[in-house]
mmCIF file of C-alpha atoms in Angstrom:
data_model
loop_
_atom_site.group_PDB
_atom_site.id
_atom_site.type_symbol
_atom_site.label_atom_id
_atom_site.label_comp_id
_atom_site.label_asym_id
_atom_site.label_seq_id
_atom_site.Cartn_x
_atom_site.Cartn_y
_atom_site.Cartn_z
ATOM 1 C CA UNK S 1 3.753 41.594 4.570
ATOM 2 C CA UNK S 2 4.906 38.005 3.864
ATOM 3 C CA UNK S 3 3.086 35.393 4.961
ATOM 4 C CA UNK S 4 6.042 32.737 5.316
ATOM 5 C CA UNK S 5 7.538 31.630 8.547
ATOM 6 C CA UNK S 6 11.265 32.269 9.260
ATOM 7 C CA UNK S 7 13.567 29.213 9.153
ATOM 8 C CA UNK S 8 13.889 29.148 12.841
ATOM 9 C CA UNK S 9 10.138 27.755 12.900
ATOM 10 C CA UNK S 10 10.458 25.612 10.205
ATOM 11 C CA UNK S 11 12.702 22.825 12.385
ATOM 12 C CA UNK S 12 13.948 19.634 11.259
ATOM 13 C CA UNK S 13 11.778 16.274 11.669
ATOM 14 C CA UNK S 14 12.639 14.516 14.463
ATOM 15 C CA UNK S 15 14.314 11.198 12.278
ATOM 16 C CA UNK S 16 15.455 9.116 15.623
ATOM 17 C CA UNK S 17 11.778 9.870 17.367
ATOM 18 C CA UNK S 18 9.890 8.755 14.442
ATOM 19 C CA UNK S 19 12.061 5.666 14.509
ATOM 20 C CA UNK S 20 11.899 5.255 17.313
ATOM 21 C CA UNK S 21 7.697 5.711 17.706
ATOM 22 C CA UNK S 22 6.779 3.752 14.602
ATOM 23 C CA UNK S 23 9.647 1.371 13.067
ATOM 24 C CA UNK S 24 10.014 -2.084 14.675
ATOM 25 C CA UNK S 25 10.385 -3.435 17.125
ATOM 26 C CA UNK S 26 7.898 -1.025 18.847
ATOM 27 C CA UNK S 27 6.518 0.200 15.572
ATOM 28 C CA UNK S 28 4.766 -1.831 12.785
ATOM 29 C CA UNK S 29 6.989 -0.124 9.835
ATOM 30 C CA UNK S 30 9.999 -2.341 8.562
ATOM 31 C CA UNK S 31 11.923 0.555 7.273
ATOM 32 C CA UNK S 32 12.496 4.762 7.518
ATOM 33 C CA UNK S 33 14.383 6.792 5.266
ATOM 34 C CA UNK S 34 14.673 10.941 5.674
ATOM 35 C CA UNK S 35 15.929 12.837 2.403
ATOM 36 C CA UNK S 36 16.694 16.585 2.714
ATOM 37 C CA UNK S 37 15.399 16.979 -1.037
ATOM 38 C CA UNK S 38 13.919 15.213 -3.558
ATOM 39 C CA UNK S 39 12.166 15.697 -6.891
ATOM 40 C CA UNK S 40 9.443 13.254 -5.715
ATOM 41 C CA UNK S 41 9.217 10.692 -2.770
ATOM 42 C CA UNK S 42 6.507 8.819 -4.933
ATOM 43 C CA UNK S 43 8.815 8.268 -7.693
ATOM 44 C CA UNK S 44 11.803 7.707 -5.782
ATOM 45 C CA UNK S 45 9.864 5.250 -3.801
ATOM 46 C CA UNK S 46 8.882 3.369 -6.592
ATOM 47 C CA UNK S 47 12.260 2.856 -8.315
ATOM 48 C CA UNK S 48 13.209 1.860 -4.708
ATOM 49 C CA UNK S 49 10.727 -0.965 -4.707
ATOM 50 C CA UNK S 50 10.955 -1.868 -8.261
ATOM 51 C CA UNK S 51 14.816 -2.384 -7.473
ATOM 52 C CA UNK S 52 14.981 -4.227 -4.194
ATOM 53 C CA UNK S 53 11.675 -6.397 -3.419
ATOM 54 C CA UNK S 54 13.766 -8.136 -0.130
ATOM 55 C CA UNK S 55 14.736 -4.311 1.572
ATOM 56 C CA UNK S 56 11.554 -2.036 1.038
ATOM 57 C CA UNK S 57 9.008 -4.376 1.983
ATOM 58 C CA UNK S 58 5.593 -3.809 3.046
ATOM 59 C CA UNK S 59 5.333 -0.756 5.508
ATOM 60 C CA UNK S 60 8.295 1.144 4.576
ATOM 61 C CA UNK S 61 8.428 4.557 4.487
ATOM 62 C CA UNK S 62 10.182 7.698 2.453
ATOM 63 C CA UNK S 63 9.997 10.798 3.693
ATOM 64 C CA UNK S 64 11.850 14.829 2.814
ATOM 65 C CA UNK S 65 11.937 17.903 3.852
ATOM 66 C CA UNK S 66 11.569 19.655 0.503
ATOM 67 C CA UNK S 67 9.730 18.211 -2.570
ATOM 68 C CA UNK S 68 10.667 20.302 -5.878
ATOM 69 C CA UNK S 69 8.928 18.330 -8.589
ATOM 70 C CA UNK S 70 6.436 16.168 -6.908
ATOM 71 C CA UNK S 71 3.301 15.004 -9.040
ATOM 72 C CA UNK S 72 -0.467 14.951 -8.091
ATOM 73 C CA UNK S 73 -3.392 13.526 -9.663
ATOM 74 C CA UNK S 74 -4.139 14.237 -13.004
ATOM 75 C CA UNK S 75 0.359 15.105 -12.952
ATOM 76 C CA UNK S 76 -0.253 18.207 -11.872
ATOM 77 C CA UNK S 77 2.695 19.484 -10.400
ATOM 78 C CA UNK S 78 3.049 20.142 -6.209
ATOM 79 C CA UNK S 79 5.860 21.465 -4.616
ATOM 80 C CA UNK S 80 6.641 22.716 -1.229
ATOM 81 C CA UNK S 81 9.247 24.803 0.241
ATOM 82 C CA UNK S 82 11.399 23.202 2.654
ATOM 83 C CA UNK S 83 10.255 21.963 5.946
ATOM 84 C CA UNK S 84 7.117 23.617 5.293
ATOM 85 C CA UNK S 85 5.133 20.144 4.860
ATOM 86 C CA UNK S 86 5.078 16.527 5.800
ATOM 87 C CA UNK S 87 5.984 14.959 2.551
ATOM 88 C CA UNK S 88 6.073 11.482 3.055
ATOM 89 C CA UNK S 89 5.070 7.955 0.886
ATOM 90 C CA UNK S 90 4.511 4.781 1.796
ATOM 91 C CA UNK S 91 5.189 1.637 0.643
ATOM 92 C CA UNK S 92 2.674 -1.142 0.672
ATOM 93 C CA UNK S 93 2.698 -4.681 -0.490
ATOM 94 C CA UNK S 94 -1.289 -5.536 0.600
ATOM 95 C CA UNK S 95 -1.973 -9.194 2.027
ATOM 96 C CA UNK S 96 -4.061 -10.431 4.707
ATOM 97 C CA UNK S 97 -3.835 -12.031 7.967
ATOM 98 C CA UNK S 98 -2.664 -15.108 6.641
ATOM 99 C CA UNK S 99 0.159 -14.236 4.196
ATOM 100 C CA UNK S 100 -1.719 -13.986 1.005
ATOM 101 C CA UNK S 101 -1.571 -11.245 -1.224
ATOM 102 C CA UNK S 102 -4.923 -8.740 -1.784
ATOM 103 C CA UNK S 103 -7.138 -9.119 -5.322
ATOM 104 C CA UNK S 104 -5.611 -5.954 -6.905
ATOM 105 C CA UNK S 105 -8.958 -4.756 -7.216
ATOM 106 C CA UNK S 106 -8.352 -3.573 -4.259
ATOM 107 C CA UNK S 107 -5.522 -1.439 -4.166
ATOM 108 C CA UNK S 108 -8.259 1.720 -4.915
ATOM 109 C CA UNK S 109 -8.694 1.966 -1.495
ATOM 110 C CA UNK S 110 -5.240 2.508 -0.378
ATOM 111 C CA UNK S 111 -5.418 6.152 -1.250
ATOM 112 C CA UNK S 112 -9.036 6.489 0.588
ATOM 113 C CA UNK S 113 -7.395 4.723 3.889
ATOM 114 C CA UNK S 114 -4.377 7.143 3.928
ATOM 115 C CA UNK S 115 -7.157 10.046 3.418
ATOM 116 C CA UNK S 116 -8.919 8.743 6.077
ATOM 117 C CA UNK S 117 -5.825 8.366 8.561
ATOM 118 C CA UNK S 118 -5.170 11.715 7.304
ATOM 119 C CA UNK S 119 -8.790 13.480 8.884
ATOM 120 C CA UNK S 120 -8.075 11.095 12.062
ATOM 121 C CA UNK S 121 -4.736 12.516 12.725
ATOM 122 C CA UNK S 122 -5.810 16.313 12.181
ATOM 123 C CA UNK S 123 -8.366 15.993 14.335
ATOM 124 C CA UNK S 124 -6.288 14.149 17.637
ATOM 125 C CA UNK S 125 -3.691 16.667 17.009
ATOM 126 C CA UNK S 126 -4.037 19.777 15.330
ATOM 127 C CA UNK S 127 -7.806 19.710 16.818
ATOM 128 C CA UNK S 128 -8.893 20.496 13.661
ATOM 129 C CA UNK S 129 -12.043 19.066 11.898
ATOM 130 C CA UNK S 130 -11.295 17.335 8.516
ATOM 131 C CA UNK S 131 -13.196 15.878 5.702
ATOM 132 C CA UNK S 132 -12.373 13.972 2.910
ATOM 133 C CA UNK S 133 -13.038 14.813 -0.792
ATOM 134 C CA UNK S 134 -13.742 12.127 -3.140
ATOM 135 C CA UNK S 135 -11.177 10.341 -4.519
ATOM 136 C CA UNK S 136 -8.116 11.838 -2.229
ATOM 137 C CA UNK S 137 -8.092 14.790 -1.041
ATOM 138 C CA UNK S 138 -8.234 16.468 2.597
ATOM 139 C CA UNK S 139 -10.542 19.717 3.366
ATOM 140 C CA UNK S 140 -10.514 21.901 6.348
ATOM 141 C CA UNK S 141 -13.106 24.565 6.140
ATOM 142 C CA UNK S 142 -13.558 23.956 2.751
ATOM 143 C CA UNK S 143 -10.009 24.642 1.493
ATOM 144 C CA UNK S 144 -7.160 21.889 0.391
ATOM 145 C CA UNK S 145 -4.801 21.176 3.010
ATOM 146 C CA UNK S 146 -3.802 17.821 1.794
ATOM 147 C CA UNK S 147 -3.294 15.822 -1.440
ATOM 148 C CA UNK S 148 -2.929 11.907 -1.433
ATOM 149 C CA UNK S 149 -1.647 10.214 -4.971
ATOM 150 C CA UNK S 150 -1.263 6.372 -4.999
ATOM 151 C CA UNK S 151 0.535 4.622 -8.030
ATOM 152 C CA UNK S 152 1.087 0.960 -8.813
ATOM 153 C CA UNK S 153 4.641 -0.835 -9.032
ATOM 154 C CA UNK S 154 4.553 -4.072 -10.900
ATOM 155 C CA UNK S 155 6.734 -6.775 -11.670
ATOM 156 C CA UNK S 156 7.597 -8.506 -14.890
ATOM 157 C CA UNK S 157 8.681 -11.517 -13.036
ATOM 158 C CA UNK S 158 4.792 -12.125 -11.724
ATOM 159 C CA UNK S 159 5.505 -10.787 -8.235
ATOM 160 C CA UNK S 160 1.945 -8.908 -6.804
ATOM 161 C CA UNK S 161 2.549 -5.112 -7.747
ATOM 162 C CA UNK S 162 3.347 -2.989 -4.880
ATOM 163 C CA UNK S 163 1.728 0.286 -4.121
ATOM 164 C CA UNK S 164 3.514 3.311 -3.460
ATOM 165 C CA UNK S 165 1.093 6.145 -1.013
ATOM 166 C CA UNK S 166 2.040 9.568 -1.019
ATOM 167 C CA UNK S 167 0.776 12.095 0.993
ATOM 168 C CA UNK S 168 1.232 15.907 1.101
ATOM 169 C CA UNK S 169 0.618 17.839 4.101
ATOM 170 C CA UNK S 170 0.610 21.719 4.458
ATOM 171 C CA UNK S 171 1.940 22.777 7.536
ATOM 172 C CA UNK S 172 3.367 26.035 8.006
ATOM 173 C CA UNK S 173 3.056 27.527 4.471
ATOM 174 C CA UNK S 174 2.139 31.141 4.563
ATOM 175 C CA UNK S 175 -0.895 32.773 2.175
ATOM 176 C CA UNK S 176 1.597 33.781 -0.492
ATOM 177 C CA UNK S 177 3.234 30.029 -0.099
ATOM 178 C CA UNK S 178 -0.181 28.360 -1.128
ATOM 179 C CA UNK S 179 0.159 26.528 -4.130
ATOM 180 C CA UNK S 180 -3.603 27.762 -4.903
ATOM 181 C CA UNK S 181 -5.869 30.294 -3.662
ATOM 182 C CA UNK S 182 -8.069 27.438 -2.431
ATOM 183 C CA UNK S 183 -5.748 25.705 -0.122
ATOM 184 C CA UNK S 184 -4.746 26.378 3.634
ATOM 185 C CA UNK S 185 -2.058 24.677 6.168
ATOM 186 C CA UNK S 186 -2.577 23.694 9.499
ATOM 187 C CA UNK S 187 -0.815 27.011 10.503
ATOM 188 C CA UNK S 188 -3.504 28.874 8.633
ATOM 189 C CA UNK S 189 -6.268 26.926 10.402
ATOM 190 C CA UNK S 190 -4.896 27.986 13.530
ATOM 191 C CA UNK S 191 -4.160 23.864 14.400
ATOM 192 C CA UNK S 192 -3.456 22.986 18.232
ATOM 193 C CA UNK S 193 0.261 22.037 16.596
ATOM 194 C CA UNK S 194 2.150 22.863 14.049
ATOM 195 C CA UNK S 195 4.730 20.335 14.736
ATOM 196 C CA UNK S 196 5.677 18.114 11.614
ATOM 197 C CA UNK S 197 7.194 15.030 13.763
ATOM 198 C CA UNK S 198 4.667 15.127 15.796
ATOM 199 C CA UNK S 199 1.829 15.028 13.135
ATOM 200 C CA UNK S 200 3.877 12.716 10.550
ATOM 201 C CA UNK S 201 3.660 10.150 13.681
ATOM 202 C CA UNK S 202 0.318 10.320 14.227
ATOM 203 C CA UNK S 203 -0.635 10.127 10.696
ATOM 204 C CA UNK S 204 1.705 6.534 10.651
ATOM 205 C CA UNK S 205 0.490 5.345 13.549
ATOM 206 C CA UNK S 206 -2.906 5.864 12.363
ATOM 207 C CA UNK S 207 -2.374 5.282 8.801
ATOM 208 C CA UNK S 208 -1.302 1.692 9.828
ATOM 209 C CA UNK S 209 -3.439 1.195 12.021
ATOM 210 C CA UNK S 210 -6.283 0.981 9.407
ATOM 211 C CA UNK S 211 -4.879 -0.292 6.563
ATOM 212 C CA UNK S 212 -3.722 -3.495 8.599
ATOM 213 C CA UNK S 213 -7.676 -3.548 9.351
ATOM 214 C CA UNK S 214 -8.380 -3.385 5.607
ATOM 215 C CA UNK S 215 -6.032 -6.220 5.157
ATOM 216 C CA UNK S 216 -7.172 -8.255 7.709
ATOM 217 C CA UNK S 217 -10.686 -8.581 5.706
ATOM 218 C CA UNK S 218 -9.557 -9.006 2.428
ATOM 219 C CA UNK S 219 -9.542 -5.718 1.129
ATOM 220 C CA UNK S 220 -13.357 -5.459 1.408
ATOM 221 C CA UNK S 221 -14.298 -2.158 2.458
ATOM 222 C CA UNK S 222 -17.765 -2.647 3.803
ATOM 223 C CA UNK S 223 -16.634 -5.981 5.892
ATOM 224 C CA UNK S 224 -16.884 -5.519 9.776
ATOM 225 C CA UNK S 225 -13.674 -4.274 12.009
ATOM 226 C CA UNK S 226 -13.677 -5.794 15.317
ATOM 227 C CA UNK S 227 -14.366 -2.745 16.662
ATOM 228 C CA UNK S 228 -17.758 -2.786 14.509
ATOM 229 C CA UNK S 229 -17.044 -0.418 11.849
ATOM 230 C CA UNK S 230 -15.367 -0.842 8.875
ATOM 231 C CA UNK S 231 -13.645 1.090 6.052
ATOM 232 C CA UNK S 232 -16.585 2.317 4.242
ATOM 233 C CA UNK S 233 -18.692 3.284 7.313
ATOM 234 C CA UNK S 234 -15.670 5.440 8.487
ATOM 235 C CA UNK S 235 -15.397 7.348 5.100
ATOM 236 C CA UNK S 236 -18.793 8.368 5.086
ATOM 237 C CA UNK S 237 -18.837 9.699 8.396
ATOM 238 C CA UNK S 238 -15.654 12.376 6.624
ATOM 239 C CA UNK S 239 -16.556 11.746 3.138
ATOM 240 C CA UNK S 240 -17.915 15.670 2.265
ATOM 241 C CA UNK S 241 -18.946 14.322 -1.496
ATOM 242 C CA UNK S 242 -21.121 12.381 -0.181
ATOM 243 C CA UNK S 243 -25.140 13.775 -0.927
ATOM 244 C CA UNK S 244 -23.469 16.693 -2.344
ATOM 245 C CA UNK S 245 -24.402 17.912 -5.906
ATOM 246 C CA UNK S 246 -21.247 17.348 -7.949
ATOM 247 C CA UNK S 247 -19.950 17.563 -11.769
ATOM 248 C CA UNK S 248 -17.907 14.769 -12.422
ATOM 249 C CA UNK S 249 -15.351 16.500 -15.146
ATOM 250 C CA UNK S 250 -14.035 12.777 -17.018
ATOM 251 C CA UNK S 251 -10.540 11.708 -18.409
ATOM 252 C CA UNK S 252 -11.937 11.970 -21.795
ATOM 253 C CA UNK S 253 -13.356 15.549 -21.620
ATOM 254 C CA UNK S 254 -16.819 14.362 -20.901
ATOM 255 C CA UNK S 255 -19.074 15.418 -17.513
ATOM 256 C CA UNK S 256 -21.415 14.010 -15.745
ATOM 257 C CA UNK S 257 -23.674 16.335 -13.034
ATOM 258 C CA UNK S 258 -25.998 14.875 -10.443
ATOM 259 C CA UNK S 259 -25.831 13.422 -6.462
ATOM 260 C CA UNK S 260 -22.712 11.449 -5.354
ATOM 261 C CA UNK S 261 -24.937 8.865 -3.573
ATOM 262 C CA UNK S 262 -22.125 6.306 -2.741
ATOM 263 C CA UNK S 263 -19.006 4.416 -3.245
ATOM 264 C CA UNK S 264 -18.928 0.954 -4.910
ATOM 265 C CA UNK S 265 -17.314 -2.028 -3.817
ATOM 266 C CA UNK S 266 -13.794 -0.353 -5.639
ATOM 267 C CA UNK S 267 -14.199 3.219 -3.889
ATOM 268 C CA UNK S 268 -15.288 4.963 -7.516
ATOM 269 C CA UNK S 269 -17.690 7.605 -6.895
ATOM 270 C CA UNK S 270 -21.940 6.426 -7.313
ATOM 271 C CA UNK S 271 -22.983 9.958 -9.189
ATOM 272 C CA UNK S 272 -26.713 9.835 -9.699
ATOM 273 C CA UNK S 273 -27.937 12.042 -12.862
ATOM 274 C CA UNK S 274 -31.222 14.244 -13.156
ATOM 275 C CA UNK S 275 -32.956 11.580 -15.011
ATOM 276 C CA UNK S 276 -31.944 8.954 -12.065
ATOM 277 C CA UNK S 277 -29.542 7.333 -14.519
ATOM 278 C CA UNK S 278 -26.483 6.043 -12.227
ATOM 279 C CA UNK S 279 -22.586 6.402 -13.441
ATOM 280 C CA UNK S 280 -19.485 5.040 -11.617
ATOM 281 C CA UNK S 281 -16.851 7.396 -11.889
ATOM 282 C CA UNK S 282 -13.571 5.769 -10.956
ATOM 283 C CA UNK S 283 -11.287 8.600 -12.060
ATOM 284 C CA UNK S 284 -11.851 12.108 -12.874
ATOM 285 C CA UNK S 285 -11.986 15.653 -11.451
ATOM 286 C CA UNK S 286 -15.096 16.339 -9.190
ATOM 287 C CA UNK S 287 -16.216 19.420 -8.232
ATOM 288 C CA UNK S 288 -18.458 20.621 -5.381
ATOM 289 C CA UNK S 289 -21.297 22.069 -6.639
ATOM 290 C CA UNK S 290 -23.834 25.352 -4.905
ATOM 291 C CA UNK S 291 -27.464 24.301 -5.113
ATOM 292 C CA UNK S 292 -28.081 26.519 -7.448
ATOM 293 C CA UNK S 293 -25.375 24.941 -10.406
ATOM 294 C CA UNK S 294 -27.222 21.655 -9.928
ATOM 295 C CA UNK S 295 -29.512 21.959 -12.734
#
């Protein structure tokens, strides 16, 4: 028996509500934009901001219904069937409290701050529990329910590149909708909600919430939020990597097995080898491995 849900539970967002809840002049986003269909919001995004710097400034947001040639890391391909997901990016042009634009160095974290958001949003809503997996991606029980790519948008003209923050939600896909074997959807987890407005919202709120935080210290994860925490203390408390035994499978075919002790100051992965050597792995597949595979 299929595992899909009929169209008549697969609803529409709710475009004037999220407005409404998150654009100004309640709302700390500048601009909204709902597409029935794309290829990719992350690409159309970026041409967006590439094209007009003055109307898609910082905080403005792209979402659709149904993605049919969307991109995740490593441009592997992830699709969606329609209304199934939250498939929405975001639009960032990172500077601080007083105007000026972030050291680029720091854009890495904008991917680790939606993630973040992400777990904080499942958890208030769908009541689920959600971790994080190193660089971007978002875990419940173990399986994938969310990807998170972030890509750069420059400027000839000397402008500071933009960042463009997609995120891919599974809501109400089915067991034979999973894109892989290891991946769920809130439905699947049996979340409090299955609503996609109502869970896109949250995630905004949330999402902006933080990454105005990270802005307002310079884009330095381990400097103090007035509520005493800060960006890196928050990802470890989610961060599953984290004292796990991993293989760290590199760009250029090489690996590297040992602990993930840490992030550095540019959110790349501390990987500490058998012979206590420590690498920084700043991109790269990372696998999860069972105490056993360690050696």
């Amino acid at each position: 028996m299929s595992q899909s849900f009929p169209d008549v539970d697969r609803p529409a967002l709710d475009l004037d509500g999220l407005s409404d809840a998150v654009c100004a002049p309640l709302g700390p986003y500048r601009r909204l934009e709902l597409v029935e269909s794309t290829g990719s919001t992350n690409a159309d995004l970026a041409a967006k901001a590439g094209a007009d710097k003055v109307g898609w400034s910082d905080l403005s947001i792209l979402a659709a219904e149904e993605q049919t040639a969307g991109k995740g890391r490593l441009d592997r391909e992830w699709t969606a069937p329609a209304r199934s997901s939250v498939i929405v990016s975001v639009l960032l042009r990172p500077h601080n409290r007083a105007g000026m634009p972030l050291p680029t160095q720091s854009y890495a974290w904008c991917s680790l701050v939606a993630a973040l958001a992400l777990a904080e949003a499942l958890g208030d809503h769908a009541k689920l529990r959600a971790v994080v997996k190193w660089p971007n991606d978002v875990l419940v029980n173990g399986r994938k329910i969310s990807g998170i790519l972030a890509q750069m948008v420059t400027y000839p003209d000397g402008t500071p590149p933009a960042v463009v923050v997609g995120t891919g939600l599974n809501v109400t896909l089915g067991k034979d909708e999973l894109p892989v074997p290891t991946a769920t959807s809130v439905a699947l987890e049996k979340g409090a909600t299955t609503d996609r407005t109502v869970l896109l919202m949250s995630y905004l709120r949330i999402f902006a919430q933080r990454y105005r935080q990270f802005c307002d210290v310079n884009g330095k994860a381990d400097a103090e939020w007035p509520d005493g925490t800060s960006l890196m203390s928050r990802l470890e408390q989610v961060m599953v990597t984290l004292g796990q035994q991993v293989r760290a499978q590199l760009p250029g075919g090489s690996e590297i097995v040992g602990q993930a002790v840490g992030l550095d100051s540019y959110g790349a992965l501390r990987v500490r080898a058998g012979d206590g050597t420590e690498h920084v792995v700043a991109a790269g597949d990372v696998v999860h491995l069972r105490p056993d595979e360690g050696s």
